[in-house]
Coordinates of C-alpha atoms in Angstrom, one line a residue:
M1 CA 125.1 25.1 106.2
T2 CA 128.1 23.6 104.5
P3 CA 129.5 25.0 101.3
R4 CA 128.2 21.9 99.5
V5 CA 124.6 22.4 100.7
R6 CA 124.9 26.2 99.8
C7 CA 126.0 25.2 96.3
L8 CA 123.3 22.6 95.7
L9 CA 120.6 25.1 97.0
A10 CA 121.9 27.8 94.8
I11 CA 121.9 25.6 91.8
A12 CA 118.4 24.4 92.7
L13 CA 117.2 27.9 93.0
I14 CA 118.1 28.9 89.4
P15 CA 114.6 28.1 88.2
L16 CA 112.8 30.1 91.0
I17 CA 113.1 33.7 91.0
N18 CA 116.1 34.8 88.8
G19 CA 119.8 34.3 88.7
C20 CA 123.0 36.1 89.0
S21 CA 126.7 36.3 87.9
S22 CA 128.2 36.8 91.3
A23 CA 129.1 34.4 94.2
S24 CA 127.6 36.8 96.7
Y25 CA 124.1 36.7 94.9
Y26 CA 124.1 32.9 94.8
S27 CA 125.0 33.0 98.5
Q28 CA 122.0 35.0 99.5
L29 CA 119.7 32.8 97.3
A30 CA 121.0 29.7 99.1
G31 CA 120.8 31.4 102.4
G32 CA 117.3 32.6 101.9
Q33 CA 115.9 29.3 100.7
W34 CA 117.7 27.5 103.5
Q35 CA 115.9 29.8 106.0
I36 CA 112.6 28.8 104.5
L37 CA 113.5 25.1 104.6
Q38 CA 114.5 25.4 108.2
A39 CA 111.3 27.3 109.2
R40 CA 108.8 24.8 107.7
E41 CA 106.6 22.6 109.8
P42 CA 103.5 20.6 109.0
V43 CA 100.3 22.6 108.7
S44 CA 98.5 19.8 110.7
T45 CA 100.9 20.4 113.6
V46 CA 100.2 24.1 113.7
I47 CA 96.4 23.5 113.5
A48 CA 96.5 21.1 116.4
D49 CA 98.6 23.2 118.6
P50 CA 96.3 25.2 121.1
Q51 CA 99.2 27.6 121.9
R52 CA 99.2 29.0 118.3
P53 CA 96.9 32.0 117.5
V54 CA 93.4 30.9 116.8
V55 CA 93.3 33.2 113.7
L56 CA 96.2 31.5 112.3
R57 CA 94.9 28.0 112.8
E58 CA 91.6 29.0 111.2
Q59 CA 93.4 30.4 108.2
L60 CA 95.3 27.3 107.8
V61 CA 92.2 25.1 107.9
K62 CA 90.7 27.1 105.1
A63 CA 93.9 27.0 103.2
Q64 CA 94.2 23.2 103.4
A65 CA 90.6 22.9 102.0
A66 CA 91.8 25.2 99.0
R67 CA 94.8 23.1 98.8
N68 CA 92.9 19.9 98.4
F69 CA 90.5 21.5 96.0
A70 CA 93.5 22.4 93.8
S71 CA 94.6 18.8 93.2
Q72 CA 91.3 17.2 93.2
H73 CA 89.4 19.7 90.9
L74 CA 92.0 21.8 89.2
Y75 CA 94.3 18.9 88.5
L76 CA 97.3 20.7 90.0
P77 CA 100.2 18.8 91.5
D78 CA 99.3 16.7 94.6
N79 CA 102.5 16.9 96.8
Q80 CA 103.6 18.4 100.0
S81 CA 103.7 22.0 98.8
Y82 CA 101.4 24.2 100.7
R83 CA 100.8 21.5 103.3
L84 CA 103.6 23.1 105.2
Y85 CA 103.9 26.4 107.1
A86 CA 106.7 28.8 107.6
D87 CA 106.8 32.1 109.5
L88 CA 109.6 34.2 108.3
K89 CA 108.9 37.2 110.4
R90 CA 108.8 39.7 107.6
P91 CA 106.0 40.9 105.2
Y92 CA 107.5 39.5 101.9
V93 CA 109.5 36.4 101.1
V94 CA 111.5 38.2 98.4
W95 CA 111.8 41.6 96.8
N96 CA 112.1 41.6 92.9
V97 CA 114.1 44.3 91.1
F98 CA 112.9 45.1 87.7
A99 CA 115.1 47.4 85.4
T100 CA 115.0 48.8 81.9
P101 CA 116.9 51.3 79.8
E102 CA 115.8 54.8 80.3
F103 CA 114.0 55.0 76.9
S104 CA 113.0 51.4 76.5
L105 CA 110.4 48.8 77.9
T106 CA 112.8 46.0 77.3
P107 CA 113.7 44.5 80.7
V108 CA 117.2 43.8 81.9
T109 CA 117.1 40.0 81.8
H110 CA 119.1 37.2 83.5
C111 CA 119.6 34.0 81.7
F112 CA 120.4 30.5 83.1
P113 CA 120.6 27.0 81.6
I114 CA 117.5 25.6 83.4
A115 CA 115.2 28.5 83.8
G116 CA 116.1 30.3 80.8
C117 CA 115.8 34.2 80.8
V118 CA 113.8 36.1 83.4
A119 CA 112.9 39.8 83.6
Y120 CA 113.9 40.5 87.2
R121 CA 116.3 39.6 90.2
G122 CA 114.9 38.5 93.5
Y123 CA 116.4 39.3 97.0
Y124 CA 115.6 37.8 100.4
S125 CA 116.5 41.1 102.0
Q126 CA 114.8 44.4 101.3
G127 CA 118.0 46.2 101.8
A128 CA 119.8 44.1 99.3
A129 CA 117.1 44.7 96.8
R130 CA 117.2 48.5 97.4
G131 CA 121.0 48.3 97.1
E132 CA 120.8 46.6 93.7
A133 CA 118.2 49.1 92.6
A134 CA 120.5 52.0 93.5
L135 CA 123.3 50.4 91.5
Q136 CA 120.9 50.0 88.4
R137 CA 119.9 53.7 88.8
Q138 CA 123.5 54.7 88.8
D139 CA 123.9 52.9 85.5
G140 CA 121.1 55.1 84.0
K141 CA 118.4 52.4 84.3
D142 CA 114.7 52.8 85.2
V143 CA 114.0 50.6 88.3
F144 CA 111.0 49.2 90.3
V145 CA 111.3 47.2 93.4
S146 CA 108.3 45.0 94.3
G147 CA 107.7 42.8 97.4
V148 CA 106.5 39.3 96.6
E149 CA 104.4 37.2 99.1
A150 CA 105.2 33.9 97.5
Y151 CA 106.9 32.0 94.7
S152 CA 107.2 28.6 93.4
T153 CA 110.4 26.4 93.4
L154 CA 108.8 24.4 90.4
G155 CA 108.9 21.2 92.4
W156 CA 112.5 21.5 93.5
F157 CA 111.3 21.8 97.2
D158 CA 108.0 21.4 99.0
D159 CA 106.9 25.0 99.2
P160 CA 105.3 26.1 102.4
I161 CA 102.5 28.5 103.1
L162 CA 104.4 31.7 104.4
N163 CA 103.1 34.2 106.8
S164 CA 103.5 36.7 104.0
M165 CA 100.7 34.9 102.3
L166 CA 98.2 35.3 105.0
T167 CA 97.8 39.0 105.0
W168 CA 95.1 39.4 102.3
G169 CA 92.4 37.1 103.6
D170 CA 91.3 33.7 103.0
E171 CA 90.4 33.9 99.3
R172 CA 93.6 35.6 98.3
L173 CA 95.5 32.9 100.1
A174 CA 93.6 30.3 98.0
T175 CA 94.3 32.2 94.8
L176 CA 98.1 32.4 95.6
I177 CA 98.1 28.6 96.1
F178 CA 96.4 28.0 92.8
H179 CA 98.8 30.4 91.0
E180 CA 102.0 29.0 92.5
L181 CA 100.9 25.3 91.9
A182 CA 100.2 26.2 88.3
H183 CA 103.9 27.1 87.9
Q184 CA 104.7 23.6 89.2
R185 CA 102.2 22.1 86.8
F186 CA 103.7 23.9 83.7
Y187 CA 106.8 26.0 83.1
V188 CA 108.3 27.0 79.8
K189 CA 111.9 28.1 79.6
D190 CA 112.7 31.7 78.4
D191 CA 109.0 32.8 78.2
S192 CA 108.0 34.6 81.4
E193 CA 104.9 36.1 79.7
F194 CA 103.6 32.8 78.9
N195 CA 104.3 31.3 82.3
E196 CA 102.8 34.1 84.5
S197 CA 99.8 34.5 82.1
F198 CA 99.2 30.7 82.3
A199 CA 99.4 30.9 86.2
S200 CA 97.2 33.8 86.3
F201 CA 94.5 32.2 84.2
V202 CA 94.5 29.1 86.5
E203 CA 94.4 31.3 89.5
Q204 CA 91.3 33.4 88.1
E205 CA 89.4 30.3 86.9
G206 CA 90.4 28.2 89.9
T207 CA 89.1 31.0 92.2
R208 CA 85.8 31.2 90.2
Q209 CA 85.3 27.3 90.6
W210 CA 86.4 27.5 94.3
R211 CA 83.8 30.2 95.1
A212 CA 81.1 28.1 93.3
R213 CA 82.1 25.1 95.1
Q214 CA 81.6 26.8 98.5
G215 CA 78.2 28.2 97.3
L216 CA 79.5 31.7 97.3
S217 CA 78.4 34.3 94.8
P218 CA 80.7 35.3 92.0
A219 CA 83.3 37.8 92.8
S220 CA 82.2 41.4 92.5
D221 CA 81.7 42.4 88.8
N222 CA 82.6 45.9 89.7
G223 CA 86.0 45.0 91.2
L224 CA 86.8 42.8 88.3
Q225 CA 85.8 45.5 85.7
Q226 CA 87.9 48.1 87.5
R227 CA 90.9 45.9 87.5
K228 CA 90.5 45.2 83.9
Q229 CA 90.1 48.9 83.0
F230 CA 93.2 49.7 85.1
I231 CA 95.3 47.0 83.3
A232 CA 94.0 48.3 80.0
L233 CA 95.2 51.9 80.9
V234 CA 98.6 50.6 82.1
L235 CA 99.0 48.5 78.9
D236 CA 97.9 51.5 76.8
T237 CA 100.5 53.7 78.4
R238 CA 103.1 50.9 77.7
Q239 CA 102.2 51.1 74.0
G240 CA 102.3 54.9 74.0
L241 CA 105.8 54.8 75.5
Q242 CA 106.9 52.2 73.0
D243 CA 105.7 54.5 70.1
L244 CA 107.5 57.4 71.7
Y245 CA 110.9 55.5 72.2
A246 CA 110.9 54.4 68.6
Q247 CA 111.2 58.1 67.5
P248 CA 114.6 59.7 66.9
L249 CA 114.3 62.6 69.4
P250 CA 116.9 64.2 71.6
A251 CA 117.2 62.8 75.0
D252 CA 115.9 66.1 76.9
E253 CA 112.7 66.1 74.7
M254 CA 112.3 62.4 75.1
R255 CA 112.4 62.8 78.9
Q256 CA 109.8 65.6 78.8
R257 CA 107.5 63.6 76.6
K258 CA 108.0 60.5 78.7
A259 CA 106.9 62.4 81.8
A260 CA 103.9 63.8 79.9
E261 CA 102.9 60.2 79.0
F262 CA 102.9 59.2 82.6
E263 CA 100.9 62.3 83.6
R264 CA 98.4 61.4 80.9
M265 CA 98.0 58.0 82.5
R266 CA 97.5 59.6 85.9
H267 CA 94.9 61.9 84.6
E268 CA 93.0 59.3 82.8
Y269 CA 93.2 57.0 85.9
R270 CA 91.5 59.9 88.1
Q271 CA 88.8 60.2 85.5
L272 CA 88.0 56.5 85.6
R273 CA 88.2 56.6 89.5
D274 CA 85.9 59.5 89.9
Q275 CA 83.5 59.3 87.1
Q276 CA 83.0 55.4 86.8
W277 CA 84.3 53.8 90.0
G278 CA 82.5 56.0 92.5
G279 CA 85.8 57.4 93.9
N280 CA 87.3 53.9 94.6
K281 CA 91.0 54.6 95.5
R282 CA 92.2 51.1 95.3
F283 CA 95.1 52.0 92.8
D284 CA 95.9 55.5 94.2
G285 CA 99.0 54.4 95.8
W286 CA 100.5 52.7 92.8
V287 CA 99.4 55.5 90.5
N288 CA 100.7 58.4 92.7
S289 CA 104.1 56.9 93.6
P290 CA 107.2 57.6 91.3
M291 CA 106.7 56.1 87.8
T292 CA 109.2 54.4 85.7
N293 CA 109.3 52.0 82.7
A294 CA 110.3 49.2 85.0
K295 CA 107.1 49.7 87.0
L296 CA 105.0 48.8 84.0
L297 CA 106.8 45.5 83.4
P298 CA 104.8 43.1 85.7
F299 CA 101.6 44.0 83.9
G300 CA 102.8 42.5 80.7
L301 CA 104.3 39.5 82.5
Y302 CA 101.0 38.6 84.3
D303 CA 98.3 39.6 82.0
Q304 CA 99.3 39.5 78.4
W305 CA 98.0 36.1 77.4
V306 CA 95.3 35.5 79.8
P307 CA 92.7 36.0 77.2
A308 CA 94.3 33.4 75.0
F309 CA 94.2 30.8 77.8
T310 CA 90.6 31.7 78.5
A311 CA 89.7 30.9 75.0
M312 CA 91.7 27.7 75.0
F313 CA 89.9 26.6 78.2
E314 CA 86.5 27.3 76.7
S315 CA 87.4 25.4 73.5
V316 CA 87.8 22.2 75.6
D317 CA 84.5 22.8 77.5
G318 CA 86.4 23.6 80.8
N319 CA 88.1 20.2 81.0
W320 CA 91.3 20.7 82.8
P321 CA 93.3 17.6 81.7
N322 CA 92.4 18.5 78.1
F323 CA 93.3 22.2 78.7
Y324 CA 96.7 21.2 80.0
R325 CA 97.4 19.1 76.9
E326 CA 96.6 22.0 74.7
V327 CA 99.0 24.2 76.8
E328 CA 101.7 21.6 76.5
Q329 CA 101.4 21.4 72.7
L330 CA 101.4 25.1 72.5
A331 CA 104.6 25.3 74.6
K332 CA 106.4 23.0 72.1
L333 CA 106.3 25.6 69.5
P334 CA 109.2 28.0 68.8
L335 CA 108.8 31.3 70.7
Q336 CA 107.5 33.4 67.7
Q337 CA 105.2 30.6 66.6
R338 CA 103.8 30.3 70.1
K339 CA 103.2 34.0 70.3
A340 CA 101.4 33.9 66.9
A341 CA 99.2 31.0 68.1
L342 CA 98.3 32.9 71.2
Q343 CA 97.4 35.9 69.1
Q344 CA 95.1 33.7 67.3
W345 CA 93.5 32.3 70.4
I346 CA 92.9 35.9 71.6
A347 CA 91.2 36.7 68.2
R348 CA 88.8 33.8 68.8
H349 CA 88.1 34.9 72.3

């Protein structure tokens, strides 16, 4: 790849995952995206090839049905995104590194002219992500590294279905397509919470309609309720930590009380699991692994405003074009006014 192509790809990647201030970071962004572009092939070619695994071909057939549904019924972009396939030979496409100060839930952000400020940095190599996490820890930061199955280039490129998107089953693949196309449909600079909550709502409502279209029963109420309760517990922990960090306490006492807050969350989680969920251990791995402020950040990003978008969708009687127009008007407001309006929508919901 020529330096010029690398430069263009790096510039184009600014709206995707995050940004950086170093040439080496831009280089790995460009190289990672270039690998994806080179690996793409039409889904129709894979489906028609008898030499490809039957399971893969069947998954892609179902994925194309969901892809068509996304444009025809959810009014999401009708382009070549997710009509291509790429096998990257790894479990995740990128690894995101979240970081916060030791006694704060404010993320370390990275700001750029096009994408605005985002709350994480993405790496196409797990080793590079771990290296960045180690540097952040040396600087005294709380850090969390999370693998990501898919991301949207916001229309800069035709995004493919990745092998990393196929590991969670047919419905999960459909929901990922809905979520990532929602980012192409709408993106607001400098407001990750708005963008991710919007895409999460489109994903959830789109999945509900997708299941109904196929004549399937609604998703398990038990599973949905458990997820809601778990998210509420995490958000409650975030609030408890925010209240703690606002107090003028010595660092040693602050660390002790921080650790106690995480232990309280674990205790309440086990009570939920054993007393209300019938011992379902779906979140055990997350809860029992090391806990940091940064580990709590994605929950605020992906879930904070979903109830507001739900109320907005109901207010237009489930009409997608009208819903998108409402979202567009909301996005034109200054940040603080937009947040106030979203709070009002939540109150209505």
